[in-house]
Coordinates of C-alpha atoms and ligand atoms in Angstrom, one line a residue:
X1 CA -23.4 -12.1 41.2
X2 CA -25.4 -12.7 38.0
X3 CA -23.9 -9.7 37.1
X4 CA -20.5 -10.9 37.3
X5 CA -20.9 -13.9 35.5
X6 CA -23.0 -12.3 32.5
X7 CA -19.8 -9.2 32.3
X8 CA -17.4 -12.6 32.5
X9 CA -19.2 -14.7 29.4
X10 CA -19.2 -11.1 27.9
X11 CA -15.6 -10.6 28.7
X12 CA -14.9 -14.5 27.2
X13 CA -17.6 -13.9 23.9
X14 CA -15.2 -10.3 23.5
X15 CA -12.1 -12.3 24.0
X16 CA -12.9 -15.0 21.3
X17 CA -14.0 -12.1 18.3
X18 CA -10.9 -10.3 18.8
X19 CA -8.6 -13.3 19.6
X20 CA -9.9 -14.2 15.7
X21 CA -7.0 -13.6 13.3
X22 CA -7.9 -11.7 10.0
X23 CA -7.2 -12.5 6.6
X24 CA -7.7 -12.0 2.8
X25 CA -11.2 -13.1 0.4
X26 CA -8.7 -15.6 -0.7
X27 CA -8.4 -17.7 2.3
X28 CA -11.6 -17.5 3.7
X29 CA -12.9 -21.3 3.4
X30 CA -16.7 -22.4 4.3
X31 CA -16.0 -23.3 7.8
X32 CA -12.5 -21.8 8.1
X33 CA -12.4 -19.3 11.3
X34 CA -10.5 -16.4 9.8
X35 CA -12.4 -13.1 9.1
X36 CA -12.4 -11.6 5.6
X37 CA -12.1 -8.1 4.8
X38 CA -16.2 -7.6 5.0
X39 CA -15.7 -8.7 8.6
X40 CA -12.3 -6.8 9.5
X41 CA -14.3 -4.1 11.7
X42 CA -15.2 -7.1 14.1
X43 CA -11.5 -7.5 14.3
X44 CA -10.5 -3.2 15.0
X45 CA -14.1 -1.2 14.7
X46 CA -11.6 1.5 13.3
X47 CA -11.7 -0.4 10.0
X48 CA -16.0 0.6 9.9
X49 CA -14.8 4.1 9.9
X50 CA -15.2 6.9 7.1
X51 CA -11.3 7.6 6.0
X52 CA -10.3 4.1 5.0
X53 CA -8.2 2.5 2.4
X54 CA -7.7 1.8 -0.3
X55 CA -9.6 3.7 -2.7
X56 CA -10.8 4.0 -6.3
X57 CA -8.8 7.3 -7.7
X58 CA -11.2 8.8 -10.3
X59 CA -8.8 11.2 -12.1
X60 CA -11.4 13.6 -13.0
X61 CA -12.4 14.2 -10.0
X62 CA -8.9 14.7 -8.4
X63 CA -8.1 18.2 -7.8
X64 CA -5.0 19.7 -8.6
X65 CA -2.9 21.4 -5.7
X66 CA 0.5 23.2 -7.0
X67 CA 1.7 22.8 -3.7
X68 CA 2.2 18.8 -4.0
X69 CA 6.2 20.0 -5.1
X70 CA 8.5 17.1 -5.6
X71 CA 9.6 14.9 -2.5
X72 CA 13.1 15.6 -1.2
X73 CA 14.8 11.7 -0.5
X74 CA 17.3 11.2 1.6
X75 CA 19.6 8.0 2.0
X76 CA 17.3 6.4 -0.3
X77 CA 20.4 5.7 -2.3
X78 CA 22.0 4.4 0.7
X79 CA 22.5 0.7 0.2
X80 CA 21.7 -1.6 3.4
X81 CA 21.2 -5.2 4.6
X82 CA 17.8 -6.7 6.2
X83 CA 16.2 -8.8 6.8
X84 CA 12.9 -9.9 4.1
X85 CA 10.2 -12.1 5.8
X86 CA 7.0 -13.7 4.6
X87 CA 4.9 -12.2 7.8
X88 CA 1.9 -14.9 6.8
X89 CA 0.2 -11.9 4.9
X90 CA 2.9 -10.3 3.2
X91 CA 6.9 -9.9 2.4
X92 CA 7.9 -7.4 4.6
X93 CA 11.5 -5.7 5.2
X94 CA 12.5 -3.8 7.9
X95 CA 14.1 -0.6 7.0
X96 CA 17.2 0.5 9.4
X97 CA 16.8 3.4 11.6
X98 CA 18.0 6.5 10.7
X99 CA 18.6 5.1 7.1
X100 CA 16.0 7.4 4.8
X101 CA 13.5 10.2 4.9
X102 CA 11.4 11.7 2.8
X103 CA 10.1 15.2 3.3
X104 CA 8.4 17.9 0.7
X105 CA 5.5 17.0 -1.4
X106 CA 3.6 19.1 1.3
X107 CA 4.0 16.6 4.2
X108 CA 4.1 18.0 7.6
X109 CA 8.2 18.0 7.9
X110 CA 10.1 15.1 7.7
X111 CA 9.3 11.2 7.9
X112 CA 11.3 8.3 8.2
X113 CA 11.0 5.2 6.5
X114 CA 10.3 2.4 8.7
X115 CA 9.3 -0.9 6.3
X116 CA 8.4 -2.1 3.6
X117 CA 6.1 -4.5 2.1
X118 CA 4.0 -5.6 -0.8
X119 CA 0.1 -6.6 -2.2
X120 CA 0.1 -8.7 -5.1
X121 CA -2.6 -10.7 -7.2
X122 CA -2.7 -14.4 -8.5
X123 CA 0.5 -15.1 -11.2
X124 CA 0.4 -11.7 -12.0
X125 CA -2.9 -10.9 -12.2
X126 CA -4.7 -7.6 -10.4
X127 CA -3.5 -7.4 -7.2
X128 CA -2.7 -3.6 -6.0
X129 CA -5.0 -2.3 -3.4
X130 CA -5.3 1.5 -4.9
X131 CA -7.3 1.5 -8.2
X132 CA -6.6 4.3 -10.8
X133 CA -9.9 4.7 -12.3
X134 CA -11.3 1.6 -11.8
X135 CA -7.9 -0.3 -13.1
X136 CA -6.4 -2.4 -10.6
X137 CA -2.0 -3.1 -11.1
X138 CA -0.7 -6.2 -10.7
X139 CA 0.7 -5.3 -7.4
X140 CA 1.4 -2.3 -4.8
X141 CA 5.0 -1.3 -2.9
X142 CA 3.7 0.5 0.4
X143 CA 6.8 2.4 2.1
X144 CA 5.8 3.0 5.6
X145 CA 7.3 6.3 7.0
X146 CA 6.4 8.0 10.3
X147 CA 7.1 11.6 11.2
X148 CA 10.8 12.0 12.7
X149 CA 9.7 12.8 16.3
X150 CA 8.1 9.1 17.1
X151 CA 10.4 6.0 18.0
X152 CA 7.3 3.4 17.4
X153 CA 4.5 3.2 14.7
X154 CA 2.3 2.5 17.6
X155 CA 3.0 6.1 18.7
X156 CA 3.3 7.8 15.3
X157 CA -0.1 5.9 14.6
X158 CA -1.8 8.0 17.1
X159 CA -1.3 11.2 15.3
X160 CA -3.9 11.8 12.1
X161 CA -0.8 12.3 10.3
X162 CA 1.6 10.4 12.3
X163 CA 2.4 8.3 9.2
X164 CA 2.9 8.5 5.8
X165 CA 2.6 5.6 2.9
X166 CA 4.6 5.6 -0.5
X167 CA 2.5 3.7 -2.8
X168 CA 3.6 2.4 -6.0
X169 CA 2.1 0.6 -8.5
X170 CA 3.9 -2.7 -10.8
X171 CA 3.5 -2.8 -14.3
X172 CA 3.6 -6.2 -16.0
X173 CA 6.9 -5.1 -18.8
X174 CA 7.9 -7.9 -21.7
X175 CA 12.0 -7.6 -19.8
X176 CA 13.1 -8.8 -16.7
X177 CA 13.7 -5.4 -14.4
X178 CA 17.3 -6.5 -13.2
X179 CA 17.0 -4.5 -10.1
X180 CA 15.3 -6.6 -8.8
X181 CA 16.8 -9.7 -9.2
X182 CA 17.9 -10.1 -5.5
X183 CA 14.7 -9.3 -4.0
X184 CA 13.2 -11.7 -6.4
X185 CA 15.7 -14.6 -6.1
X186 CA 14.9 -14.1 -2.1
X187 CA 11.6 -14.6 -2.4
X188 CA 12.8 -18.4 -3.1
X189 CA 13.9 -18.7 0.5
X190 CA 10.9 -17.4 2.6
X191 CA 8.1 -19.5 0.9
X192 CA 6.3 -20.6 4.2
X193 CA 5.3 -18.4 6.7
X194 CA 7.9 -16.6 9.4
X195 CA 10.7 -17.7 7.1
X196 CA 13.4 -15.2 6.7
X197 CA 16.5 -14.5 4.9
X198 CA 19.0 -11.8 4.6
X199 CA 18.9 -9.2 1.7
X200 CA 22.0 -7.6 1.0
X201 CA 23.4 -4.1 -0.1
X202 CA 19.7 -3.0 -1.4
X203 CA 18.1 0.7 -1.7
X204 CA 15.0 2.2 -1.6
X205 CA 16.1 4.2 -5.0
X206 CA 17.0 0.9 -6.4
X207 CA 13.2 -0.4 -6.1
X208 CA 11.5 2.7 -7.1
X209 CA 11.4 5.2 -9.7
X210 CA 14.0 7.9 -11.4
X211 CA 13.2 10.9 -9.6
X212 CA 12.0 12.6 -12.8
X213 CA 8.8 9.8 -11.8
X214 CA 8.1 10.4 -9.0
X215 CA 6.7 14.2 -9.4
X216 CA 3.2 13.0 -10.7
X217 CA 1.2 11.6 -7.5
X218 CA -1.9 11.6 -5.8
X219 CA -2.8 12.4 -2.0
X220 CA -5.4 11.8 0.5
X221 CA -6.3 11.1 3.9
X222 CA -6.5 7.4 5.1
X223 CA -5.9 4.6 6.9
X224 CA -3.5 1.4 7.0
X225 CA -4.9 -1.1 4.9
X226 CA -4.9 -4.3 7.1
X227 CA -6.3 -4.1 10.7
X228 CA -6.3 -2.1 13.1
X229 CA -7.0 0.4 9.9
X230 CA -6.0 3.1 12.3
X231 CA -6.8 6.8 10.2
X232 CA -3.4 7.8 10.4
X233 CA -2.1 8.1 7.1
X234 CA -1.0 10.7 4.8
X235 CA -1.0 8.5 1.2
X236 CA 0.5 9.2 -1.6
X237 CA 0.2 7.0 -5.0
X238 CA 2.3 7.8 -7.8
X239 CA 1.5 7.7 -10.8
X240 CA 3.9 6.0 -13.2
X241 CA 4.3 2.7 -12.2
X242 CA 7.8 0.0 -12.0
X243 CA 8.1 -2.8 -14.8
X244 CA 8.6 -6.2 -13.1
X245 CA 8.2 -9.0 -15.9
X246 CA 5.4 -11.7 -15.8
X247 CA 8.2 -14.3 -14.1
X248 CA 9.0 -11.8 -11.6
X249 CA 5.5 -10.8 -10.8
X250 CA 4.0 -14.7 -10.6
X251 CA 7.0 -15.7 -8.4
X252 CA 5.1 -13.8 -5.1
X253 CA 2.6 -16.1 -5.7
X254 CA 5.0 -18.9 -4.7
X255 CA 4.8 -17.9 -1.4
X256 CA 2.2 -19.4 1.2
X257 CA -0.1 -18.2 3.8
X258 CA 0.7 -20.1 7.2
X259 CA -1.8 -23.0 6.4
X260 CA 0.1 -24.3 3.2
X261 CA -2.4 -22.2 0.7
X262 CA -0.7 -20.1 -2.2
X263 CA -0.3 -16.5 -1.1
X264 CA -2.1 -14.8 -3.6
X265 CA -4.5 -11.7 -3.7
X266 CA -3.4 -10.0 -0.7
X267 CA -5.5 -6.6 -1.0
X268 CA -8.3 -4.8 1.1
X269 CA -10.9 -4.2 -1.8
X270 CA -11.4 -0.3 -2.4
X271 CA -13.1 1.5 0.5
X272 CA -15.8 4.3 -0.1
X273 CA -13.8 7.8 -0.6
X274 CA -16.8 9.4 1.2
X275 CA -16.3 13.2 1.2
X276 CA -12.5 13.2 1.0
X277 CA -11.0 15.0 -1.5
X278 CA -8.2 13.6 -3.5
X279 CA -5.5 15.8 -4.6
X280 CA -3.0 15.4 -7.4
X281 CA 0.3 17.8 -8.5
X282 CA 0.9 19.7 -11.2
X283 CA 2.1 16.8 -13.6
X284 CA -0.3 14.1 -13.0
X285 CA -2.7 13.7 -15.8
X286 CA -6.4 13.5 -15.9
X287 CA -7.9 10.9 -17.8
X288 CA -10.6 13.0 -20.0
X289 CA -13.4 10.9 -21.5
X290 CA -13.2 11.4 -25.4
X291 CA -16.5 13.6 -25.6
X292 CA -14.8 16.1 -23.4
X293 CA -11.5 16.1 -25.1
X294 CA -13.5 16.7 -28.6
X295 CA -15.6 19.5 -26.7
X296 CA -12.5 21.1 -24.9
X297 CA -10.6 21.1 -28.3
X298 CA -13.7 23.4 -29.9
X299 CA -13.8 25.6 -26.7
X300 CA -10.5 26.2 -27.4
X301 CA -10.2 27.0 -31.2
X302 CA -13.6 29.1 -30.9
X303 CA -15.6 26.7 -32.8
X304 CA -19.3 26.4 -31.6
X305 CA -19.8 22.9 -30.7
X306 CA -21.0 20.0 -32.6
X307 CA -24.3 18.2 -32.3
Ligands
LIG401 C1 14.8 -15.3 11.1 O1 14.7 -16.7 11.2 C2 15.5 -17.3 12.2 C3 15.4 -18.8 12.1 O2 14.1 -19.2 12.1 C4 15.1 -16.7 13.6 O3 15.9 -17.2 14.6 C5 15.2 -15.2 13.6 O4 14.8 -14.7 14.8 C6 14.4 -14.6 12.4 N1 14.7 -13.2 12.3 C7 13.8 -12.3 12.1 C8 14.3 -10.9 11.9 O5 12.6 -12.6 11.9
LIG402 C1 10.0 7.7 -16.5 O1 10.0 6.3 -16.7 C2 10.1 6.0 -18.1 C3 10.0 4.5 -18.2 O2 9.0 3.9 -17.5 C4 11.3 6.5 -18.8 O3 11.2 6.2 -20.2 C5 11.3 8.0 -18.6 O4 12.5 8.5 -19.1 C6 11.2 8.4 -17.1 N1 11.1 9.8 -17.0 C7 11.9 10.5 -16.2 C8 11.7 12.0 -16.2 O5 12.7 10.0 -15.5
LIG403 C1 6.8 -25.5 4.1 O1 5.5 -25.9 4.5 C2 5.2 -27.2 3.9 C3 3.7 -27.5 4.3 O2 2.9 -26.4 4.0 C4 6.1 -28.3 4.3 O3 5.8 -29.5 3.6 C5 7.5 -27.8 4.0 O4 8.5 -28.8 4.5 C6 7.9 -26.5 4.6 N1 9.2 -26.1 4.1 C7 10.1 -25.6 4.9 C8 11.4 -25.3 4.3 O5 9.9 -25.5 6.1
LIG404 ZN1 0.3 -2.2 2.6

């Protein structure tokens, strides 16, 4: 009997820690109930694990694989309606099935894209969740694709490579980037949480890059980067990045979490790489430190080295 009750106040204790919604360092409050990224594996244990993201990408450590070829795309042209929602931790939209796929750049066949949604800072300040040697973008686009065969994320996300992630990084440019206009304009219309509007006739080509960009990337092995963190992921970063003006950038920040409070830094800090590898293709550049640019430029003309 004692038993019972200690597995039911057990059951109850269990009940209340994962009943506890999660959220971002910027809306945990002294006394507030939500748990911060430190305390996310109390919310799914998966997000204690070893693969997690995001991560710090040091470029000389990346190793170069000539089999990440250029993606083949398909339907991302294809315009479509949706629907674009503030989900109380992001803007999210809803890509239609059987709209686009993306297959090549050494993924295992073909994925489909399923959503879409961003990570932003404070009016335009750092806010992506993947790093590029220690620099952090004003904000990430993370294209959810899972492998052709599953109907649900919750299925393709028990495969180790049942999904795959497009991540692309803003850049803060000096002109307004007209193609995104609409998306901005709607961002006007969702500002409290579980709003929604429609967006009409947009593409996936249309937010991302000319396809001449989008041959220098990075991959690894990792995880979704809010909870349940399930290790499912195949990521790929790119590395050039789209130009959204200062206006356009600050204006996420006009949206509000679901307790009134300004929507801002909503990224998982960086995770520890641990011993994954991080490749990068043939066109993605390494950041050399000066002192081994100097000493590789002697190697090369068959000086000896200075000292
Ligand atoms: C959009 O909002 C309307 C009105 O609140 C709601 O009825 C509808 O279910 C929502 N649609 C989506 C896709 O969230
Ligand atoms: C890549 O993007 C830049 C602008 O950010 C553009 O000038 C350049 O032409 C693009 N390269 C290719 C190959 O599309
Ligand atoms: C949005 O939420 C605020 C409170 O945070 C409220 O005052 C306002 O009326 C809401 N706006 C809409 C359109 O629901
Ligand atoms: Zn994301």
């Amino acid at each position: 009997m004692q038993r019972l009750v200690l597995s039911f106040v057990l059951a109850a204790l269990l009940n209340i820690c994962t009943g506890a919604d999660w959220c971002y360092q910027s809306q945990v409050t002294c006394g507030g109930h939500c748990k911060g990224p430190v305390f996310w594996n109390q919310v799914n244990t998966e997000c204690g694990k070893s693969r997690q993201s995001p991560i710090n990408i040091v470029t000389r450590k990346t190793v170069l694989d000539e089999t990440l070829t250029p993606f083949r795309f398909n339907g991302y042209h294809t315009a479509f309606s949706s629907y674009i929602k503030n989900n109380g931790h992001s803007v999210q939209v809803n890509i239609p099935d059987n709209l686009a796929t993306v297959s090549g750049g050494k993924l295992e066949g073909t994925y489909k894209a399923v959503q879409f949604h961003l990570h932003w800072g404070n009016n335009g300040g750092p806010g992506s969740e993947h790093t590029i040697d220690g620099e952090q973008y004003p904000m990430e686009l993370h294209i959810v694709h899972m492998k052709e065969k599953y109907s649900s994320l919750t299925d393709a996300l028990k495969d180790r490579t049942g999904v795959a992630v497009l991540g692309f990084f803003y850049e803060e440019s000096s002109s307004t980037n007209r193609r995104y206009d609409d998306f901005v304009q709607a961002l006007g219309k969702i500002q409290n949480t579980s709003m929604n509007t429609t967006l009409n006739s947009i593409s996936l080509e249309r937010l991302t890059l000319s396809p001449g960009n989008m041959t220098s990337y990075y991959r690894y092995e990792g995880s979704l980067t809010t909870p349940g963190c399930t290790e499912s992921v195949v990521w790929t970063v790119f590395e050039h990045a789209i130009p959204l003006s200062r206006t356009q950038l600050k204006t996420f920040s006009s949206l509000r979490f679901h307790d009134g409070k300004p929507m801002v830094d909503t990224f998982r800090p960086i995770q520890p790489r641990n011993n994954r590898v991080v490749y990068r293709s043939g066109t993605a550049v390494v950041v050399a430190s000066v002192g081994l640019l100097v000493a590789s430029l002697f190697v090369t003309l068959g000086l000896s080295r200075p000292n």
